[in-house]
mmCIF file of C-alpha atoms in Angstrom:
data_model
loop_
_atom_site.group_PDB
_atom_site.id
_atom_site.type_symbol
_atom_site.label_atom_id
_atom_site.label_comp_id
_atom_site.label_asym_id
_atom_site.label_seq_id
_atom_site.Cartn_x
_atom_site.Cartn_y
_atom_site.Cartn_z
ATOM 1 C CA MET A 291 -0.019 -0.002 0.383
ATOM 2 C CA SER A 292 1.171 3.485 -0.400
ATOM 3 C CA GLY A 293 1.448 5.890 2.135
ATOM 4 C CA LYS A 294 -1.570 8.473 1.829
ATOM 5 C CA PRO A 295 -4.630 6.745 3.132
ATOM 6 C CA GLU A 296 -7.436 6.697 1.068
ATOM 7 C CA LEU A 297 -9.734 9.265 1.209
ATOM 8 C CA LYS A 298 -13.968 8.580 0.833
ATOM 9 C CA GLY A 299 -16.990 10.654 0.169
ATOM 10 C CA ARG A 300 -16.940 14.096 -0.254
ATOM 11 C CA ALA A 301 -12.952 14.032 0.723
ATOM 12 C CA ALA A 302 -11.738 12.372 -2.119
ATOM 13 C CA ARG A 303 -13.687 14.729 -4.635
ATOM 14 C CA LEU A 304 -12.315 17.448 -3.193
ATOM 15 C CA ALA A 305 -8.760 15.334 -3.716
ATOM 16 C CA ARG A 306 -9.429 15.292 -7.122
ATOM 17 C CA LEU A 307 -10.021 19.180 -7.848
ATOM 18 C CA LEU A 308 -6.489 19.970 -6.580
ATOM 19 C CA PRO A 309 -3.587 19.120 -8.483
ATOM 20 C CA THR A 310 -0.693 16.218 -6.993
ATOM 21 C CA GLY A 311 2.681 15.587 -8.038
ATOM 22 C CA PRO A 312 5.024 16.848 -10.554
ATOM 23 C CA GLY A 313 2.162 18.295 -13.321
ATOM 24 C CA GLN A 314 2.261 21.642 -11.160
ATOM 25 C CA ALA A 315 3.009 24.819 -13.330
ATOM 26 C CA ALA A 316 5.969 26.827 -12.561
ATOM 27 C CA ARG A 317 4.708 30.258 -10.071
ATOM 28 C CA THR A 318 7.670 32.392 -10.714
ATOM 29 C CA PRO A 319 6.977 33.192 -14.216
ATOM 30 C CA PHE A 320 3.173 34.053 -13.480
ATOM 31 C CA VAL A 321 4.174 36.110 -10.197
ATOM 32 C CA LEU A 322 6.914 38.177 -12.031
ATOM 33 C CA LEU A 323 4.390 39.477 -15.058
ATOM 34 C CA VAL A 324 1.908 40.840 -12.018
ATOM 35 C CA VAL A 325 4.619 42.837 -10.972
ATOM 36 C CA LEU A 326 5.946 44.030 -14.265
ATOM 37 C CA LEU A 327 2.044 44.952 -15.160
ATOM 38 C CA LEU A 328 1.864 46.080 -11.646
ATOM 39 C CA GLY A 329 4.745 48.437 -11.869
ATOM 40 C CA GLY A 330 4.165 49.077 -15.715
ATOM 41 C CA GLY A 331 0.622 50.665 -14.333
ATOM 42 C CA LEU A 332 2.224 52.376 -11.521
ATOM 43 C CA ILE A 333 4.693 53.977 -13.869
ATOM 44 C CA CYS A 334 2.121 55.224 -16.653
ATOM 45 C CA LEU A 335 0.192 56.743 -13.673
ATOM 46 C CA LEU A 336 2.564 58.909 -12.574
ATOM 47 C CA VAL A 337 3.674 60.093 -16.371
ATOM 48 C CA LEU A 338 0.218 60.894 -16.703
ATOM 49 C CA ASN A 339 -0.323 62.248 -13.347
ATOM 50 C CA SER A 340 2.571 64.813 -14.060
ATOM 51 C CA ALA A 341 1.183 66.155 -17.411
ATOM 52 C CA LEU A 342 -1.751 66.921 -16.453
ATOM 53 C CA SER A 343 0.083 69.094 -13.840
ATOM 54 C CA GLU A 344 2.203 70.673 -16.476
ATOM 55 C CA GLY A 345 -0.730 71.367 -18.552
ATOM 56 C CA ALA A 346 -2.726 72.862 -15.190
ATOM 57 C CA PHE A 347 0.279 75.298 -14.570
ATOM 58 C CA LYS A 348 0.387 76.288 -18.020
ATOM 59 C CA LEU A 349 -3.871 76.706 -18.110
ATOM 60 C CA ASP A 350 -2.716 78.977 -14.583
ATOM 61 C CA ASP A 351 -0.375 80.900 -16.541
ATOM 62 C CA LEU A 352 -2.509 82.031 -19.581
ATOM 63 C CA GLN A 353 -5.414 82.585 -17.826
ATOM 64 C CA ARG A 354 -3.314 84.891 -15.601
ATOM 65 C CA GLY A 355 -2.446 86.330 -19.067
ATOM 66 C CA THR A 356 -5.813 86.863 -20.216
ATOM 67 C CA LYS A 357 -6.900 88.449 -17.105
ATOM 68 C CA ASN A 358 -4.213 91.086 -17.366
ATOM 69 C CA LEU A 359 -4.511 91.567 -21.178
ATOM 70 C CA THR A 360 -8.653 92.202 -20.165
ATOM 71 C CA ASP A 361 -7.385 94.881 -17.383
ATOM 72 C CA GLU A 362 -5.567 96.760 -19.885
ATOM 73 C CA GLU A 363 -8.044 96.861 -22.719
ATOM 74 C CA GLN A 364 -10.760 97.953 -19.912
ATOM 75 C CA ALA A 365 -8.404 100.521 -19.182
ATOM 76 C CA LEU A 366 -7.858 101.439 -22.629
ATOM 77 C CA GLN A 367 -11.122 101.606 -23.423
ATOM 78 C CA ARG A 368 -11.808 103.818 -21.076
ATOM 79 C CA ASP A 369 -9.375 106.337 -21.809
ATOM 80 C CA ILE A 370 -11.109 106.541 -25.426
ATOM 81 C CA ASP A 371 -14.912 106.472 -23.349
ATOM 82 C CA ALA A 372 -13.377 109.853 -21.623
ATOM 83 C CA TYR A 373 -11.840 111.133 -24.911
ATOM 84 C CA SER A 374 -14.212 110.691 -27.001
ATOM 85 C CA ALA A 375 -16.885 112.604 -24.561
ATOM 86 C CA PRO A 376 -18.885 115.441 -25.658
ATOM 87 C CA ASP A 377 -17.240 118.164 -23.024
ATOM 88 C CA ALA A 378 -14.009 116.332 -23.678
ATOM 89 C CA LEU A 379 -13.763 116.817 -27.401
ATOM 90 C CA GLN A 380 -15.057 120.590 -26.653
ATOM 91 C CA HIS A 381 -12.344 121.418 -24.272
ATOM 92 C CA ARG A 382 -9.335 120.000 -26.470
ATOM 93 C CA ALA A 383 -10.811 122.046 -29.981
ATOM 94 C CA ARG A 384 -11.333 124.876 -28.047
ATOM 95 C CA GLU A 385 -7.474 124.305 -26.709
ATOM 96 C CA LEU A 386 -6.947 124.281 -30.362
ATOM 97 C CA GLY A 387 -8.485 127.364 -31.384
ATOM 98 C CA MET A 388 -11.708 126.385 -32.629
ATOM 99 C CA VAL A 389 -15.470 127.557 -32.358
ATOM 100 C CA PRO A 390 -18.484 125.918 -32.780
ATOM 101 C CA GLY A 391 -20.117 126.589 -36.265
ATOM 102 C CA GLY A 392 -23.067 128.645 -37.204
ATOM 103 C CA ASP A 393 -25.344 127.640 -39.806
ATOM 104 C CA PRO A 394 -24.320 125.209 -42.465
ATOM 105 C CA ALA A 395 -24.399 126.395 -46.335
ATOM 106 C CA PHE A 396 -25.333 123.111 -48.756
ATOM 107 C CA LEU A 397 -24.194 123.188 -52.784
ATOM 108 C CA ASP A 398 -26.567 121.549 -54.912
ATOM 109 C CA PRO A 399 -24.811 119.595 -57.669
ATOM 110 C CA ASP A 400 -25.876 121.837 -60.233
ATOM 111 C CA GLY A 401 -23.985 124.686 -58.120
ATOM 112 C CA THR A 402 -26.365 126.243 -56.267
ATOM 113 C CA VAL A 403 -26.195 127.292 -52.790
ATOM 114 C CA LYS A 404 -28.922 126.120 -50.214
ATOM 115 C CA GLY A 405 -29.233 128.729 -46.762
ATOM 116 C CA VAL A 406 -26.800 131.821 -46.487
ATOM 117 C CA PRO A 407 -22.979 130.377 -45.206
ATOM 118 C CA SER A 408 -22.129 132.777 -42.692
ATOM 119 C CA ALA A 409 -18.776 132.866 -40.538
ATOM 120 C CA ALA A 410 -19.072 130.914 -37.164
ATOM 121 C CA PRO A 411 -19.712 133.368 -33.847
ATOM 122 C CA GLY A 412 -15.774 134.950 -32.581
ATOM 123 C CA VAL A 413 -13.782 134.885 -35.654
ATOM 124 C CA ARG A 414 -13.001 138.361 -36.916
ATOM 125 C CA GLN A 415 -13.076 138.841 -40.469
ATOM 126 C CA PRO A 416 -11.819 141.024 -42.600
ATOM 127 C CA ALA A 417 -14.092 143.652 -44.349
ATOM 128 C CA ALA A 418 -15.742 143.049 -47.486
ATOM 129 C CA TYR A 419 -14.931 139.034 -46.915
ATOM 130 C CA THR A 420 -16.552 136.992 -49.469
ATOM 131 C CA PRO A 421 -16.301 133.162 -48.749
ATOM 132 C CA LEU A 422 -13.973 131.088 -51.509
ATOM 133 C CA VAL A 423 -15.372 128.564 -53.775
ATOM 134 C CA LEU A 424 -12.938 127.072 -56.294
ATOM 135 C CA ALA A 425 -14.079 124.584 -58.832
ATOM 136 C CA PRO A 426 -11.652 121.658 -58.857
ATOM 137 C CA GLU A 427 -10.279 122.214 -61.998
ATOM 138 C CA ALA A 428 -8.784 125.391 -60.214
ATOM 139 C CA MET A 429 -7.016 123.121 -57.584
ATOM 140 C CA THR A 430 -4.350 121.623 -59.746
ATOM 141 C CA ASP A 431 -1.087 123.322 -61.253
ATOM 142 C CA GLY A 432 -2.309 122.150 -64.434
ATOM 143 C CA PRO A 433 -4.133 120.466 -67.042
ATOM 144 C CA THR A 434 -6.033 117.562 -65.173
ATOM 145 C CA PRO A 435 -4.162 114.390 -66.680
ATOM 146 C CA THR A 436 -5.567 111.946 -68.116
ATOM 147 C CA PRO A 437 -5.401 108.140 -66.862
ATOM 148 C CA GLY A 438 -3.666 105.494 -69.031
ATOM 149 C CA ARG A 439 -1.326 108.164 -70.464
#
């Protein structure tokens, strides 16, 4: 007889499920494969985390730059609004020696004048002042050049 006791019933059925003898696979390659997969997964997670952190820093820098440029744009828009306000325009025009104009006169295409031309108030006019209206031909020094020649 062999040195092992014979099993009966339930124990015999369970014993048949367990491998016995030299047919058992080596565990070292399997353990090595699992360790390599876990190590590779951890390294991939580390690289991914580093890339996400770098992207977050770049995003923060870009948001800060956008905020600075928006503040600058708003300051420039405020300056433009201040310069184009009617009071500011009137003040700068007076500094340049300009005065408010009177009622305007208009020229029709046929050359007739609609309205009465008058000088702006506050401007000294020489005696017998007549507004000078020149024809377009009189604005050049010679004959008008013909295109293509």
